Short mmCIF file of C-alpha atoms in Angstrom, two decimals:
data_model
loop_
_atom_site.label_atom_id
_atom_site.label_comp_id
_atom_site.label_asym_id
_atom_site.label_seq_id
_atom_site.Cartn_x
_atom_site.Cartn_y
_atom_site.Cartn_z
CA MET A 1 -53.26 13.71 -20.97
CA ASN A 2 -50.66 10.97 -20.71
CA ASN A 3 -47.85 11.09 -18.19
CA THR A 4 -45.17 11.75 -20.81
CA MET A 5 -46.97 14.83 -22.11
CA ARG A 6 -47.52 16.10 -18.58
CA ASN A 7 -43.80 15.77 -17.83
CA LEU A 8 -42.90 17.60 -21.03
CA LEU A 9 -45.19 20.49 -20.15
CA VAL A 10 -43.80 20.72 -16.65
CA ALA A 11 -40.22 20.56 -17.94
CA ALA A 12 -41.04 23.39 -20.34
CA GLY A 13 -42.37 25.51 -17.49
CA LEU A 14 -45.94 25.51 -18.79
CA ALA A 15 -48.73 25.58 -16.24
CA LEU A 16 -51.26 22.74 -16.26
CA THR A 17 -54.93 23.59 -16.54
CA PRO A 18 -57.16 22.89 -13.52
CA LEU A 19 -58.65 19.92 -15.39
CA ALA A 20 -55.17 18.53 -16.16
CA GLN A 21 -54.15 19.04 -12.55
CA ALA A 22 -57.21 17.11 -11.40
CA MET A 23 -56.41 14.31 -13.84
CA ALA A 24 -52.83 14.14 -12.56
CA ALA A 25 -54.06 14.15 -8.96
CA ASP A 26 -56.19 11.06 -9.64
CA LYS A 27 -53.16 9.04 -10.70
CA ALA A 28 -51.05 6.97 -8.37
CA ASP A 29 -47.86 8.63 -7.15
CA ILE A 30 -44.78 6.39 -7.31
CA ALA A 31 -41.43 7.69 -6.08
CA VAL A 32 -38.06 6.01 -6.70
CA LEU A 33 -35.28 6.57 -4.17
CA ILE A 34 -31.80 6.22 -5.70
CA PRO A 35 -29.01 6.31 -3.08
CA GLY A 36 -26.19 7.16 -5.49
CA LYS A 37 -25.69 9.15 -8.68
CA HIS A 38 -28.45 8.34 -11.14
CA ASN A 39 -26.08 8.76 -14.11
CA ASP A 40 -23.21 6.61 -12.81
CA GLY A 41 -23.30 4.17 -15.72
CA GLY A 42 -23.96 1.27 -13.34
CA PHE A 43 -26.33 0.05 -10.66
CA MET A 44 -27.76 3.47 -9.81
CA GLN A 45 -28.33 4.35 -13.45
CA ALA A 46 -30.31 1.11 -13.76
CA ALA A 47 -32.61 2.57 -11.11
CA HIS A 48 -33.06 5.74 -13.13
CA THR A 49 -33.80 3.63 -16.19
CA GLY A 50 -36.45 1.88 -14.11
CA TYR A 51 -37.93 5.25 -13.18
CA GLU A 52 -37.99 6.22 -16.87
CA LYS A 53 -39.81 2.99 -17.70
CA ILE A 54 -42.43 3.75 -15.05
CA ARG A 55 -42.77 7.32 -16.31
CA ASP A 56 -43.11 6.32 -19.94
CA GLN A 57 -45.03 3.05 -19.74
CA LEU A 58 -47.46 3.49 -16.86
CA ASP A 59 -50.25 5.99 -16.31
CA VAL A 60 -48.91 7.27 -12.98
CA ASN A 61 -47.17 10.30 -11.53
CA ALA A 62 -43.53 9.18 -11.30
CA SER A 63 -40.67 10.96 -9.54
CA PHE A 64 -37.21 10.16 -8.20
CA VAL A 65 -34.60 11.45 -5.77
CA SER A 66 -30.93 10.55 -6.04
CA ASN A 67 -27.35 11.20 -4.93
CA ILE A 68 -28.01 10.72 -1.23
CA SER A 69 -24.91 8.84 -0.06
CA ALA A 70 -22.10 7.17 -2.01
CA THR A 71 -21.10 5.35 1.18
CA SER A 72 -24.67 4.08 1.78
CA ASP A 73 -24.86 5.79 5.17
CA PRO A 74 -28.01 4.28 6.79
CA VAL A 75 -28.80 7.46 8.72
CA LEU A 76 -28.79 9.58 5.57
CA LEU A 77 -30.80 7.01 3.64
CA THR A 78 -33.39 6.78 6.42
CA GLU A 79 -33.71 10.56 6.58
CA ALA A 80 -34.14 10.80 2.81
CA MET A 81 -36.75 8.04 2.76
CA ARG A 82 -38.65 9.63 5.63
CA GLU A 83 -38.63 13.00 3.87
CA LEU A 84 -39.94 11.34 0.73
CA ALA A 85 -42.68 9.54 2.67
CA GLN A 86 -43.81 12.81 4.24
CA LYS A 87 -44.81 13.96 0.74
CA GLY A 88 -47.43 11.21 0.70
CA PRO A 89 -46.74 9.05 -2.39
CA ASP A 90 -48.70 5.83 -2.81
CA MET A 91 -45.54 3.77 -3.25
CA ILE A 92 -41.83 4.28 -2.58
CA ILE A 93 -39.39 2.05 -4.46
CA ALA A 94 -35.97 2.17 -2.80
CA HIS A 95 -33.03 0.93 -4.86
CA GLY A 96 -30.41 -1.32 -3.34
CA GLY A 97 -29.97 -3.62 -0.37
CA GLN A 98 -28.54 -0.67 1.58
CA CYS A 99 -32.17 0.46 1.86
CA ASN A 100 -33.23 -2.66 3.78
CA GLY A 101 -32.89 -1.13 7.26
CA PRO A 102 -34.24 2.31 6.33
CA ALA A 103 -37.28 0.73 4.67
CA GLU A 104 -38.01 -1.44 7.70
CA THR A 105 -37.94 1.67 9.89
CA VAL A 106 -39.80 4.16 7.70
CA SER A 107 -42.46 1.71 6.49
CA GLN A 108 -43.57 1.28 10.09
CA GLU A 109 -43.88 5.06 10.48
CA PHE A 110 -46.03 5.38 7.33
CA PRO A 111 -48.35 2.34 7.27
CA ASP A 112 -50.54 3.77 4.47
CA ILE A 113 -47.64 3.90 1.98
CA LYS A 114 -46.43 0.80 0.16
CA PHE A 115 -42.67 0.28 0.22
CA VAL A 116 -40.46 -1.82 -2.06
CA VAL A 117 -36.73 -2.48 -1.79
CA ILE A 118 -34.99 -3.52 -5.01
CA GLN A 119 -32.30 -6.12 -4.31
CA GLY A 120 -33.72 -6.21 -0.79
CA HIS A 121 -34.40 -9.01 1.64
CA VAL A 122 -37.05 -7.37 3.83
CA GLN A 123 -40.78 -7.86 4.27
CA GLY A 124 -43.53 -6.30 6.32
CA PRO A 125 -47.25 -5.40 6.44
CA ASN A 126 -46.67 -2.69 3.80
CA LEU A 127 -43.22 -3.75 2.61
CA SER A 128 -41.89 -6.18 0.01
CA SER A 129 -38.69 -6.81 -1.93
CA TYR A 130 -38.00 -7.38 -5.61
CA VAL A 131 -34.71 -9.08 -6.38
CA VAL A 132 -32.78 -9.54 -9.60
CA ARG A 133 -30.48 -12.43 -8.76
CA GLN A 134 -27.18 -10.75 -9.57
CA GLU A 135 -25.44 -13.65 -7.85
CA ASP A 136 -26.34 -15.90 -10.80
CA SER A 137 -24.39 -13.83 -13.32
CA ALA A 138 -21.71 -13.08 -10.69
CA TRP A 139 -21.09 -16.84 -10.30
CA LEU A 140 -20.62 -17.15 -14.05
CA ALA A 141 -18.32 -14.11 -13.96
CA GLY A 142 -16.19 -15.95 -11.40
CA ALA A 143 -16.04 -18.94 -13.71
CA LEU A 144 -15.03 -16.65 -16.58
CA ALA A 145 -12.24 -15.18 -14.46
CA GLY A 146 -11.03 -18.63 -13.48
CA LEU A 147 -11.01 -19.82 -17.08
CA THR A 148 -9.22 -16.78 -18.52
CA THR A 149 -6.68 -15.77 -15.86
CA GLU A 150 -3.09 -16.50 -16.82
CA SER A 151 -1.55 -15.54 -13.49
CA ASP A 152 -4.06 -17.50 -11.39
CA VAL A 153 -4.62 -14.33 -9.34
CA VAL A 154 -8.10 -12.80 -9.55
CA GLY A 155 -9.32 -9.57 -7.98
CA HIS A 156 -12.65 -8.22 -6.79
CA ILE A 157 -13.41 -4.61 -5.84
CA SER A 158 -16.62 -3.15 -4.47
CA GLY A 159 -17.56 -0.05 -2.51
CA ALA A 160 -20.28 -0.46 0.11
CA TRP A 161 -21.22 -3.86 1.48
CA PRO A 162 -25.00 -4.34 1.77
CA LYS A 163 -26.19 -7.93 1.74
CA PRO A 164 -26.61 -8.20 -2.06
CA GLY A 165 -23.03 -7.00 -2.52
CA LEU A 166 -21.75 -9.60 -0.09
CA ILE A 167 -23.79 -12.33 -1.78
CA GLY A 168 -22.52 -11.27 -5.20
CA ARG A 169 -18.91 -11.31 -4.01
CA ALA A 170 -19.37 -14.78 -2.53
CA ALA A 171 -21.01 -16.12 -5.70
CA PHE A 172 -18.16 -14.76 -7.83
CA TYR A 173 -15.63 -16.51 -5.58
CA ASP A 174 -17.62 -19.75 -5.69
CA GLY A 175 -17.68 -19.68 -9.50
CA LEU A 176 -13.94 -18.99 -9.55
CA MET A 177 -13.20 -21.90 -7.22
CA HIS A 178 -15.48 -24.23 -9.20
CA VAL A 179 -13.29 -23.97 -12.31
CA ASN A 180 -9.94 -22.95 -10.82
CA PRO A 181 -9.57 -24.04 -7.18
CA ASP A 182 -5.89 -23.08 -7.12
CA ALA A 183 -6.54 -19.41 -7.96
CA LYS A 184 -5.56 -16.72 -5.45
CA TYR A 185 -8.39 -14.33 -4.58
CA LEU A 186 -7.88 -10.65 -3.76
CA THR A 187 -11.14 -9.07 -2.56
CA TRP A 188 -11.66 -5.60 -1.12
CA PHE A 189 -14.45 -3.15 -0.28
CA THR A 190 -13.21 0.43 -0.56
CA GLY A 191 -16.19 1.93 1.30
CA ASP A 192 -17.22 4.26 -1.55
CA LEU A 193 -18.97 3.18 -4.74
CA ASP A 194 -18.35 6.46 -6.57
CA ASN A 195 -14.83 7.59 -5.64
CA THR A 196 -12.60 6.97 -8.66
CA GLY A 197 -9.37 7.62 -6.75
CA ILE A 198 -9.64 5.04 -3.99
CA ASN A 199 -11.02 2.40 -6.34
CA ALA A 200 -8.15 3.01 -8.78
CA GLU A 201 -5.71 2.61 -5.87
CA ALA A 202 -7.32 -0.72 -4.95
CA ALA A 203 -7.00 -1.90 -8.54
CA ALA A 204 -3.35 -0.83 -8.73
CA ALA A 205 -2.56 -2.77 -5.55
CA GLU A 206 -4.33 -5.92 -6.75
CA ILE A 207 -2.53 -5.73 -10.09
CA ALA A 208 0.80 -5.21 -8.30
CA HIS A 209 0.11 -8.44 -6.41
CA GLY A 210 -0.51 -10.39 -9.60
CA ALA A 211 -4.18 -9.99 -10.48
CA ASP A 212 -4.78 -10.10 -14.22
CA VAL A 213 -8.61 -10.25 -14.05
CA ILE A 214 -10.59 -7.92 -11.77
CA TYR A 215 -14.34 -8.02 -11.15
CA THR A 216 -15.86 -4.69 -10.09
CA MET A 217 -19.18 -4.13 -8.33
CA LEU A 218 -19.05 -0.34 -8.38
CA ASN A 219 -20.95 2.70 -9.56
CA ALA A 220 -19.12 5.84 -10.76
CA GLY A 221 -15.95 4.57 -9.05
CA ARG A 222 -15.58 1.91 -11.73
CA GLN A 223 -14.02 4.47 -14.06
CA GLY A 224 -11.00 4.65 -11.77
CA VAL A 225 -10.47 0.92 -12.23
CA VAL A 226 -10.91 1.22 -16.00
CA ASP A 227 -8.26 3.93 -16.13
CA GLU A 228 -5.84 1.88 -14.04
CA ILE A 229 -6.32 -1.27 -16.11
CA LYS A 230 -5.69 0.70 -19.32
CA LYS A 231 -2.16 1.41 -18.09
CA HIS A 232 -1.26 -2.27 -18.42
CA ASN A 233 -1.43 -2.65 -22.19
CA GLY A 234 -3.98 -5.45 -22.35
CA GLU A 235 -2.29 -7.62 -19.71
CA VAL A 236 -5.16 -7.08 -17.24
CA ARG A 237 -8.83 -7.61 -18.05
CA HIS A 238 -11.93 -6.31 -16.35
CA ILE A 239 -15.33 -7.89 -15.60
CA GLY A 240 -18.22 -5.49 -15.03
CA ASN A 241 -21.66 -5.89 -13.53
CA VAL A 242 -25.28 -4.71 -13.86
CA SER A 243 -25.06 -3.65 -17.53
CA ASP A 244 -23.05 -4.90 -20.51
CA TRP A 245 -19.67 -3.25 -20.11
CA THR A 246 -18.16 -5.20 -23.00
CA GLN A 247 -20.00 -2.72 -25.23
CA VAL A 248 -18.35 0.22 -23.46
CA ASP A 249 -14.64 -0.58 -23.29
CA ASP A 250 -12.41 -3.31 -24.68
CA THR A 251 -10.66 -3.84 -21.35
CA PHE A 252 -13.77 -5.82 -20.30
CA VAL A 253 -13.59 -9.54 -20.95
CA GLY A 254 -17.16 -9.96 -19.71
CA SER A 255 -19.97 -8.45 -17.67
CA ALA A 256 -22.32 -9.94 -15.09
CA VAL A 257 -25.55 -8.36 -16.32
CA ALA A 258 -28.39 -8.00 -13.80
CA ASP A 259 -30.88 -5.41 -15.06
CA ALA A 260 -32.51 -4.09 -11.92
CA SER A 261 -34.61 -1.63 -13.94
CA VAL A 262 -36.90 -4.54 -14.79
CA ALA A 263 -37.58 -5.19 -11.11
CA ILE A 264 -38.46 -1.53 -10.57
CA LEU A 265 -40.94 -1.56 -13.45
CA ASN A 266 -42.39 -4.89 -12.27
CA ALA A 267 -43.02 -3.52 -8.78
CA ALA A 268 -44.82 -0.47 -10.17
CA GLN A 269 -46.83 -2.56 -12.63
CA ASP A 270 -47.88 -4.93 -9.87
CA PHE A 271 -49.07 -1.94 -7.86
CA THR A 272 -51.10 -0.45 -10.71
CA THR A 273 -52.72 -3.79 -11.55
CA GLY A 274 -53.50 -4.73 -7.96
CA LYS A 275 -51.06 -7.66 -7.94
CA TRP A 276 -48.62 -6.14 -5.45
CA GLN A 277 -48.43 -8.03 -2.17
CA PRO A 278 -46.72 -7.18 1.13
CA ASN A 279 -44.60 -9.67 3.06
CA GLN A 280 -43.13 -11.05 -0.14
CA ILE A 281 -39.79 -11.37 -1.93
CA THR A 282 -40.06 -11.69 -5.72
CA GLU A 283 -37.01 -12.96 -7.62
CA ILE A 284 -35.86 -12.90 -11.26
CA GLY A 285 -32.88 -15.10 -12.09
CA LEU A 286 -30.81 -16.81 -14.75
CA GLY A 287 -32.89 -18.36 -17.51
CA GLN A 288 -35.79 -15.92 -17.12
CA GLY A 289 -35.24 -13.84 -20.24
CA ASP A 290 -32.26 -11.55 -20.70
CA VAL A 291 -32.54 -9.83 -17.31
CA VAL A 292 -29.71 -11.88 -15.75
CA LYS A 293 -26.89 -13.14 -17.98
CA LEU A 294 -23.14 -13.10 -18.56
CA THR A 295 -21.99 -11.21 -21.63
CA LEU A 296 -18.60 -11.86 -23.21
CA ALA A 297 -16.06 -9.88 -25.22
CA ASP A 298 -15.56 -10.88 -28.83
CA ASP A 299 -12.12 -12.32 -28.11
CA VAL A 300 -13.32 -14.94 -25.60
CA SER A 301 -12.49 -18.33 -27.11
CA PRO A 302 -15.15 -20.78 -28.35
CA GLU A 303 -13.94 -23.31 -25.77
CA VAL A 304 -14.51 -20.91 -22.87
CA ARG A 305 -17.90 -19.90 -24.27
CA ALA A 306 -18.99 -23.53 -24.51
CA LYS A 307 -17.86 -24.24 -20.95
CA LEU A 308 -19.74 -21.20 -19.61
CA ASP A 309 -22.90 -22.25 -21.47
CA GLU A 310 -22.62 -25.69 -19.89
CA LEU A 311 -22.16 -24.18 -16.42
CA ALA A 312 -25.14 -21.85 -16.92
CA GLU A 313 -27.39 -24.79 -17.76
CA LYS A 314 -26.22 -26.61 -14.64
CA LEU A 315 -26.98 -23.55 -12.51
CA ILE A 316 -30.46 -23.25 -13.97
CA SER A 317 -31.20 -26.97 -13.50
CA GLY A 318 -29.90 -26.97 -9.94
CA GLU A 319 -27.10 -29.43 -10.70
CA ILE A 320 -24.74 -26.75 -9.40
CA THR A 321 -25.64 -25.15 -6.09
CA MET A 322 -23.74 -21.94 -5.49
CA LYS A 323 -22.38 -20.84 -2.17
CA THR A 324 -23.48 -17.32 -1.21
CA THR A 325 -21.28 -16.69 1.80
CA TYR A 326 -17.56 -15.89 1.69
CA GLU A 327 -15.65 -16.80 4.82
CA GLY A 328 -12.13 -15.94 3.76
CA LYS A 329 -9.97 -12.91 4.42
CA GLU A 330 -9.85 -9.66 2.46
CA PHE A 331 -6.88 -8.09 0.73
CA HIS A 332 -5.91 -4.68 2.16
CA PRO A 333 -4.53 -2.67 -0.78
CA ALA A 334 -2.73 -0.12 1.39
CA THR A 335 -0.59 -2.75 3.09
CA GLY A 336 -0.77 -5.81 0.87
CA ASP A 337 -1.85 -7.84 3.90
CA PHE A 338 -4.83 -10.17 4.22
CA VAL A 339 -7.16 -9.01 7.00
CA GLU A 340 -10.30 -10.29 8.68
CA GLN A 341 -13.57 -9.18 7.10
CA SER A 342 -14.44 -7.19 10.19
CA PHE A 343 -11.62 -4.78 9.32
CA LYS A 344 -13.72 -2.98 6.71
CA GLU A 345 -16.10 -1.84 9.43
CA THR A 346 -13.42 0.68 10.40
CA LEU A 347 -14.02 2.42 7.07
CA LYS A 348 -17.41 3.56 8.34
CA THR A 349 -15.73 5.90 10.81
CA LYS A 350 -13.83 7.57 7.97
CA SER A 351 -16.74 8.14 5.61
#
């Protein structure tokens, strides 16, 4: 019995025969931990797509847990990962850099389980990371913003701030500065990837201060930004991330695609084929298939397209070296002031 048929029987409430149960028990158990909502249309949904690929393409017992913490609370994530480990799977694949710390802790408590963090930067005796280099497409997204802004004010909004999110923000800014060094940059982390209200408020404030292109690194909260941008009759454009948002809404001028579902499937495949190794970080970046790329709306000019293609080739060749740290201040939407980056730490006490 293949894994798809087994799942269909279980979903239908039909009991498996003892022989089928024994067959299922012989298979590897791979569990995917998804911190946010698995149907958010963004980064977390990519994780669920990865789970579906494992379920449908590999002969394993696949499962997932989701909707643990929209604010990426490390205590809640650690508790959820520990609870999952206590069930005894062969491998736990945790989605997102916010799982770095929890994985380091829990992997030490369960040395017989293999742990993977997607978009992570951690390693250990039974721990590795698989990374889709979202910073590559984020850099190109910054260049797109710099080439298409008419106000020379560009915004960025994200929710939580794990290391990959910080790197992506910095890469976007570096791409912006590469093509438009005079642009003003409004960047803010709202503290919640899924809350449509607070992310809409951040967008409204950035627009009020002149932003006509906004890059979002959000999950379900992105819809709040979409709704706010729609109020401005085409005068403000949006750049998405993870998946191709230009196919979803015409407010998007582009999208920094970074399909993390591929990394999830790769980790599981490596495990089933015996190729998985601990103490390792495996990366997929620009130029390695369609996993990482910048997509563009139909109305982007041929001149801008040609320039972005040229920049992409220079990134791939190493002629351009991106900067992955941002040292500037952040824009506080509630006050309109620019504040030190440490200010956002105060949001943790409110979540």
